[in-house]
Amino acid sequence: MIRLDGVSKRFGDFAAVDGVTLAIRRGEFFSLLGASGCGKTTLLRMLAGFEQPSQGRIFIDGIDMAAVPPFRRPVNMMFQSYALFPHMTVEQNIAFGLRQEAWPKARIKDKVEAMLALVQMTSLARRRPAQMSGGQRQRVALARCLAKEPKVLLLDEPLAALDKKLREQTRLELVNIQRQTGVTFVMVTHDQEEAMTMSSRIALMRAGAIEQVGTPVEVYECPATAFAADFIGTANMFAGVVGDGGASPLVVACAELGRNLVVDSPPLPAGTAVTVMVRPEKIAISRDLPEGEVNRLAGRVKGIAYLGGSSIYHVELAGGRQVQASQANLRHLAGRDFSVDDEIFLAWHPANALVLAQ
Ligand code: ATP
């Protein structure tokens, strides 16, 4: 549905978007994820036609967009502020774009009814924006964008104005609406949890460029780089050098730990500098020396962050290095195993770590 070929956008000599090549499939819920200032919004605005690329080409549904102005593109954009007309009712807001395009009256009526049903706002059709909650306004804005039957809907931080609880509920609603309509959604967000729970695929951006594209499972379980591993979720990373032989499983000498780590990974030349990455939930905590585990480290619990369903244990190793391990709180309070200052062991299976190029 969308193809970007070497797209860059420069403001003066600063490249806000830098050589992005990307393909987004029809019917995808695609997210552009990245820290503030990495170029996500600029990329979205180029898709909408509000900015022109300094270099490269954008195709939407097979058509080169270079000479196509925003209002002729088969896209619609939902802004963070929703930009609803305050003096119009919900119905009138949804119908506005259709009237401008001179749709026949009967068709507008049917469309508005269908959109109200889609976003479950039929009973509030006569309200004005000031008489609604933030979540309701968000649904009206969505209905107004979808009414014009765009092939692509661009969403700029669509949930940013909602409080945490509502944001979580609305995620699912948005995904359901996207599935029902089949419209291709491209969403900008800096919230990794939002991108993970809503998207079919995520493009992680860094300084104007794409760091990695993949499904949520791929980017979390198989991050391509140390940056990706660190941005999405929490990652323990140990710098090391591939030891003799370089055969699989890899033996990586970690100077900071003063020991080798073993990782199930394809062979690499001996002497290659790598980073070994282990997610906190892949690390087991035990009081006794875990027999038979090749990757085990002794440490002391320095702090416990209680998150309700799970706890994160901040563990300090002998040399002062901190490691995070998390555990599901499967039992009620009395059954908790570890406290601050306990001497414990951390262990993980070679298949539960990953080797990243440095
Ligand atoms: P945020 O999440 O904070 O909105 P973003 O990833 O969407 O960030 P962009 O808005 O795309 O980032 O901006 C990328 C970079 O380009 C920023 O450093 C920004 O200051 C710069 N930039 C954006 N628009 C312009 C402009 N019109 N003129 C000059 N610089 C700009």
Coordinates of C-alpha atoms and ligand atoms in Angstrom, one line a residue:
M1 CA 0.0 0.0 0.0
I2 CA 2.9 2.4 0.8
R3 CA 6.4 2.3 -0.5
L4 CA 9.2 4.7 0.6
D5 CA 12.3 4.7 -1.5
G6 CA 15.3 6.4 0.0
V7 CA 13.2 9.2 1.5
S8 CA 15.0 12.0 3.3
K9 CA 13.9 15.3 4.7
R10 CA 16.4 18.1 5.4
F11 CA 15.7 21.3 7.3
G12 CA 18.8 23.4 6.4
D13 CA 21.6 20.9 6.8
F14 CA 19.9 18.8 9.5
A15 CA 18.4 15.5 8.2
A16 CA 15.1 15.0 10.2
V17 CA 14.5 11.9 8.1
D18 CA 17.5 10.2 6.6
G19 CA 17.3 7.7 3.7
V20 CA 14.2 5.7 4.8
T21 CA 13.2 2.7 2.6
L22 CA 10.1 0.9 3.8
A23 CA 7.1 -1.1 2.5
I24 CA 3.8 -1.1 4.4
R25 CA 1.3 -3.8 3.4
R26 CA -2.4 -3.3 2.6
G27 CA -4.5 -3.7 5.8
E28 CA -1.6 -3.4 8.2
F29 CA -1.6 -1.7 11.5
F30 CA 1.9 -0.2 11.2
S31 CA 3.7 1.8 13.9
L32 CA 6.5 4.3 13.7
L33 CA 8.2 4.1 17.1
G34 CA 11.0 6.1 18.4
A35 CA 12.2 8.7 20.9
S36 CA 11.2 12.4 20.7
G37 CA 12.8 14.1 17.7
C38 CA 13.7 10.9 15.8
G39 CA 11.7 12.0 12.7
K40 CA 8.5 10.0 13.1
T41 CA 6.1 12.9 12.7
T42 CA 8.1 14.3 9.7
L43 CA 7.8 11.0 8.0
L44 CA 4.0 10.9 8.7
R45 CA 3.6 14.5 7.4
M46 CA 5.4 13.5 4.2
L47 CA 2.9 10.6 3.7
A48 CA 0.1 13.1 4.2
G49 CA 1.7 15.5 1.7
F50 CA 2.2 18.4 4.3
E51 CA 5.9 18.1 3.7
Q52 CA 7.8 17.3 0.5
P53 CA 10.8 14.9 0.7
S54 CA 14.2 16.5 0.0
Q55 CA 15.1 13.2 -1.7
G56 CA 13.5 9.9 -2.5
R57 CA 10.1 8.8 -3.6
I58 CA 6.8 7.9 -1.9
F59 CA 4.2 5.6 -3.6
I60 CA 0.7 5.1 -2.2
D61 CA -1.3 2.3 -3.8
G62 CA 1.2 2.2 -6.6
I63 CA 1.1 5.9 -7.5
D64 CA 4.0 8.3 -7.1
M65 CA 2.9 11.0 -4.7
A66 CA 5.5 13.6 -5.8
A67 CA 2.9 15.7 -7.6
V68 CA -0.2 14.8 -5.6
P69 CA -1.3 17.5 -3.1
P70 CA -2.6 16.5 0.3
F71 CA -6.3 16.7 -0.5
R72 CA -6.0 14.4 -3.5
R73 CA -4.1 11.7 -1.6
P74 CA -6.0 8.6 -0.6
V75 CA -5.0 9.3 3.0
N76 CA -6.5 11.0 6.0
M77 CA -4.7 12.2 9.1
M78 CA -5.9 12.1 12.7
F79 CA -4.2 14.8 14.7
Q80 CA -3.2 14.5 18.4
S81 CA -5.6 17.4 19.2
Y82 CA -8.4 15.7 17.2
A83 CA -9.2 19.2 15.7
L84 CA -13.0 18.8 16.0
F85 CA -15.2 21.8 15.2
P86 CA -16.5 23.0 18.6
H87 CA -19.7 24.6 17.3
M88 CA -20.8 21.4 15.4
T89 CA -22.5 18.3 16.8
V90 CA -20.9 14.9 16.6
E91 CA -23.0 14.1 13.5
Q92 CA -22.1 17.4 11.8
N93 CA -18.4 16.9 12.5
I94 CA -18.5 13.5 10.9
A95 CA -20.5 14.7 7.9
F96 CA -18.4 17.8 7.3
G97 CA -15.8 16.3 5.0
L98 CA -18.5 14.5 3.0
R99 CA -20.5 17.7 2.5
Q100 CA -17.4 19.4 1.2
E101 CA -16.9 16.6 -1.3
A102 CA -20.5 17.1 -2.3
W103 CA -21.7 13.6 -1.5
P104 CA -25.4 13.1 -2.0
K105 CA -27.5 13.8 1.1
A106 CA -28.8 10.3 1.5
R107 CA -25.3 8.8 1.2
I108 CA -24.0 11.2 3.8
K109 CA -26.8 10.2 6.2
D110 CA -26.1 6.4 5.7
K111 CA -22.4 7.0 6.1
V112 CA -22.7 9.1 9.3
E113 CA -25.0 6.4 10.8
A114 CA -22.6 3.6 9.9
M115 CA -19.6 5.6 11.4
L116 CA -21.5 6.4 14.6
A117 CA -22.3 2.7 15.0
L118 CA -18.7 1.7 14.3
V119 CA -17.3 3.9 17.1
Q120 CA -20.4 3.3 19.4
M121 CA -21.4 7.0 19.5
T122 CA -25.0 6.7 18.1
S123 CA -26.6 7.8 21.4
L124 CA -24.4 10.9 21.5
A125 CA -24.9 12.1 17.9
R126 CA -26.3 15.4 18.9
R127 CA -23.7 16.4 21.5
R128 CA -21.0 19.0 20.9
P129 CA -17.3 18.3 21.6
A130 CA -17.4 20.3 24.8
Q131 CA -20.1 18.0 26.2
M132 CA -18.0 14.9 25.8
S133 CA -15.1 13.1 27.5
G134 CA -11.6 12.9 25.9
G135 CA -12.2 9.3 24.9
Q136 CA -15.5 10.1 23.2
R137 CA -13.9 13.0 21.4
Q138 CA -11.2 10.6 20.2
R139 CA -13.8 8.3 18.8
V140 CA -15.6 11.1 16.9
A141 CA -12.3 12.2 15.4
L142 CA -11.7 8.6 14.3
A143 CA -15.2 8.4 12.8
R144 CA -14.7 11.7 11.0
C145 CA -11.4 10.5 9.5
L146 CA -12.8 7.1 8.4
A147 CA -16.0 8.5 6.9
K148 CA -14.1 9.7 3.8
E149 CA -13.1 6.1 3.2
P150 CA -9.3 6.7 3.0
K151 CA -7.1 3.9 1.9
V152 CA -4.6 4.9 4.6
L153 CA -5.2 6.5 8.0
L154 CA -2.3 8.3 9.6
L155 CA -2.5 8.7 13.3
D156 CA -0.2 11.0 15.2
E157 CA 0.0 9.8 18.9
P158 CA -3.7 9.1 18.8
L159 CA -4.0 8.1 22.5
A160 CA -1.7 10.8 24.0
A161 CA -4.5 13.0 25.3
L162 CA -6.2 10.1 27.3
D163 CA -5.4 9.0 30.8
K164 CA -3.6 5.7 31.4
K165 CA -6.6 3.5 32.0
L166 CA -8.6 4.9 29.1
R167 CA -5.5 4.7 26.9
E168 CA -5.3 0.9 27.5
Q169 CA -9.0 0.3 26.8
T170 CA -8.9 2.5 23.7
R171 CA -5.9 0.5 22.2
L172 CA -8.1 -2.5 21.8
E173 CA -11.0 -0.5 20.4
L174 CA -8.7 1.1 17.8
V175 CA -7.3 -2.3 16.7
N176 CA -10.9 -3.7 16.4
I177 CA -12.0 -0.8 14.3
Q178 CA -9.0 -1.1 12.1
R179 CA -9.7 -4.8 11.6
Q180 CA -13.4 -4.1 10.8
T181 CA -12.7 -1.5 8.2
G182 CA -9.5 -3.1 6.7
V183 CA -8.0 0.4 6.3
T184 CA -4.2 0.6 6.5
F185 CA -3.3 2.4 9.7
V186 CA 0.1 4.1 10.2
M187 CA 0.6 5.3 13.8
V188 CA 3.3 7.4 15.3
T189 CA 4.1 6.7 18.9
H190 CA 6.9 7.0 21.4
D191 CA 5.3 4.5 23.7
Q192 CA 6.8 1.0 23.1
E193 CA 4.0 -0.7 25.0
E194 CA 1.4 0.9 22.7
A195 CA 3.3 -0.1 19.6
M196 CA 3.8 -3.6 20.9
T197 CA 0.1 -4.2 21.8
M198 CA -1.5 -2.6 18.7
S199 CA 0.7 -3.1 15.7
S200 CA 1.1 -5.8 13.1
R201 CA 4.6 -4.5 12.5
I202 CA 6.8 -1.8 14.0
A203 CA 9.5 0.4 12.5
L204 CA 11.9 1.5 15.2
M205 CA 13.4 4.8 14.2
R206 CA 16.6 6.4 15.5
A207 CA 18.0 9.8 14.4
G208 CA 15.9 9.9 11.2
A209 CA 16.7 6.4 10.1
I210 CA 15.1 3.0 10.5
E211 CA 16.8 0.8 13.1
Q212 CA 14.7 -2.3 12.6
V213 CA 11.3 -3.3 11.1
G214 CA 9.5 -6.4 12.5
T215 CA 6.5 -7.8 14.2
P216 CA 6.3 -7.0 18.0
V217 CA 7.5 -10.5 18.7
E218 CA 10.5 -10.1 16.3
V219 CA 11.6 -6.8 17.7
Y220 CA 11.3 -7.9 21.3
E221 CA 12.7 -11.4 21.0
C222 CA 15.2 -10.8 18.2
P223 CA 16.3 -7.2 18.4
A224 CA 18.8 -6.4 15.5
T225 CA 21.0 -4.1 17.5
A226 CA 21.8 -3.2 21.1
F227 CA 19.9 0.1 20.6
A228 CA 16.7 -1.9 19.6
A229 CA 17.1 -4.2 22.5
D230 CA 17.4 -1.3 24.9
F231 CA 14.6 0.8 23.5
I232 CA 12.0 -2.0 23.4
G233 CA 11.7 -3.5 26.9
T234 CA 14.5 -3.9 29.4
A235 CA 17.8 -5.6 28.4
N236 CA 20.8 -6.7 30.4
M237 CA 23.8 -6.3 28.1
F238 CA 27.3 -7.7 28.6
A239 CA 30.2 -6.7 26.3
G240 CA 32.5 -9.6 25.3
V241 CA 34.6 -11.3 22.7
V242 CA 33.9 -14.5 20.9
G243 CA 36.2 -17.2 22.3
D244 CA 38.3 -19.8 20.6
G245 CA 36.7 -21.8 17.8
G246 CA 33.7 -19.5 17.5
A247 CA 31.5 -22.6 16.9
S248 CA 27.9 -22.9 18.1
P249 CA 27.0 -22.6 21.0
L250 CA 29.2 -19.5 21.3
V251 CA 31.5 -19.0 24.2
V252 CA 31.8 -15.3 24.9
A253 CA 34.5 -14.0 27.2
C254 CA 33.1 -11.1 29.3
A255 CA 35.9 -9.2 30.9
E256 CA 33.6 -7.2 33.2
L257 CA 32.1 -10.4 34.6
G258 CA 35.5 -12.1 34.7
R259 CA 34.0 -15.2 33.1
N260 CA 32.6 -16.8 29.9
L261 CA 28.9 -16.7 28.9
V262 CA 27.5 -19.4 26.6
V263 CA 24.9 -18.4 24.0
D264 CA 23.0 -20.6 21.5
S265 CA 23.8 -18.6 18.4
P266 CA 25.1 -19.2 14.9
P267 CA 28.9 -19.4 14.6
L268 CA 31.0 -16.2 14.6
P269 CA 34.7 -15.7 14.0
A270 CA 36.8 -16.0 17.1
G271 CA 37.8 -12.6 18.4
T272 CA 34.6 -10.8 17.2
A273 CA 33.4 -8.1 19.7
V274 CA 29.8 -8.7 20.6
T275 CA 27.2 -7.8 23.2
V276 CA 25.3 -10.6 25.0
M277 CA 21.7 -9.6 25.7
V278 CA 19.4 -11.3 28.3
R279 CA 15.9 -10.0 29.1
P280 CA 15.1 -9.8 32.8
E281 CA 12.3 -12.3 32.6
K282 CA 14.6 -15.0 31.1
I283 CA 16.8 -15.0 34.2
A284 CA 15.9 -17.3 37.1
I285 CA 16.7 -16.4 40.7
S286 CA 17.6 -19.0 43.2
R287 CA 19.0 -19.1 46.7
D288 CA 21.1 -22.3 46.1
L289 CA 23.8 -22.7 43.4
P290 CA 21.8 -23.7 40.3
E291 CA 23.4 -27.1 39.3
G292 CA 23.9 -27.8 35.6
E293 CA 23.5 -24.2 34.5
V294 CA 26.4 -22.8 32.4
N295 CA 25.4 -19.2 32.8
R296 CA 25.2 -18.4 36.4
L297 CA 26.2 -15.3 38.4
A298 CA 26.3 -14.7 42.2
G299 CA 24.9 -11.4 43.5
R300 CA 23.1 -9.6 46.2
V301 CA 19.5 -8.2 45.9
K302 CA 19.9 -4.4 46.1
G303 CA 16.3 -3.4 45.4
I304 CA 12.9 -4.8 44.5
A305 CA 10.5 -2.9 42.3
Y306 CA 7.0 -4.2 42.9
L307 CA 4.8 -4.0 39.9
G308 CA 1.8 -6.0 41.2
G309 CA 1.8 -8.9 38.7
S310 CA 5.6 -9.1 38.7
S311 CA 8.6 -7.7 40.6
I312 CA 11.9 -6.5 39.2
Y313 CA 14.9 -7.5 41.2
H314 CA 17.9 -5.2 41.0
V315 CA 20.9 -7.5 41.7
E316 CA 24.5 -6.3 42.3
L317 CA 27.3 -8.7 41.2
A318 CA 30.6 -8.9 43.1
G319 CA 32.3 -6.4 40.8
G320 CA 29.5 -3.8 41.3
R321 CA 27.7 -4.5 38.0
Q322 CA 23.9 -4.3 38.2
V323 CA 21.6 -6.9 36.6
Q324 CA 17.8 -6.9 36.4
A325 CA 15.8 -10.1 36.8
S326 CA 12.0 -10.2 36.9
Q327 CA 9.7 -12.8 38.4
A328 CA 6.0 -13.2 38.2
N329 CA 4.3 -12.9 41.6
L330 CA 2.5 -16.2 41.4
R331 CA 2.0 -16.6 45.1
H332 CA 0.5 -14.3 47.7
L333 CA 2.8 -12.2 49.9
A334 CA 3.8 -14.8 52.5
G335 CA 5.1 -17.0 49.7
R336 CA 7.7 -14.5 48.4
D337 CA 11.2 -15.9 48.3
F338 CA 13.7 -13.0 48.2
S339 CA 14.2 -9.8 50.1
V340 CA 16.7 -6.9 49.8
D341 CA 20.2 -7.9 50.8
D342 CA 19.7 -11.6 50.2
E343 CA 22.6 -13.4 48.6
I344 CA 21.3 -15.1 45.5
F345 CA 22.2 -16.7 42.2
L346 CA 21.1 -15.7 38.7
A347 CA 21.0 -18.2 35.9
W348 CA 19.8 -18.5 32.3
H349 CA 19.8 -21.1 29.6
P350 CA 22.1 -20.4 26.5
A351 CA 18.9 -20.4 24.3
N352 CA 17.5 -17.5 26.4
A353 CA 20.3 -15.0 25.5
L354 CA 21.1 -13.3 22.2
V355 CA 24.3 -12.2 20.6
L356 CA 24.2 -8.7 19.1
A357 CA 27.0 -7.1 16.9
Q358 CA 28.7 -4.2 18.6
Ligands
ATP1 P1 8.1 13.9 18.8 O1 7.8 12.5 19.3 O2 8.7 14.8 19.8 O3 7.0 14.6 18.1 P2 9.3 13.2 16.3 O4 10.1 11.9 16.2 O5 7.9 13.1 15.7 O6 9.3 13.7 17.7 P3 9.8 15.2 14.3 O7 8.7 16.1 14.7 O8 9.7 14.4 13.1 O9 10.2 14.2 15.5 O10 11.2 16.1 14.2 C1 12.4 15.5 13.9 C2 13.5 16.5 13.9 O11 13.3 17.5 12.9 C3 13.5 17.3 15.3 O12 14.8 17.5 15.7 C4 12.8 18.6 14.9 O13 13.3 19.6 15.7 C5 13.2 18.8 13.5 N1 12.2 19.5 12.7 C6 10.9 19.1 12.5 N2 10.2 20.0 11.8 C7 11.1 21.0 11.5 C8 11.0 22.3 10.8 N3 9.9 22.6 10.1 N4 12.1 23.0 10.7 C9 13.3 22.7 11.3 N5 13.4 21.5 12.0 C10 12.4 20.7 12.1

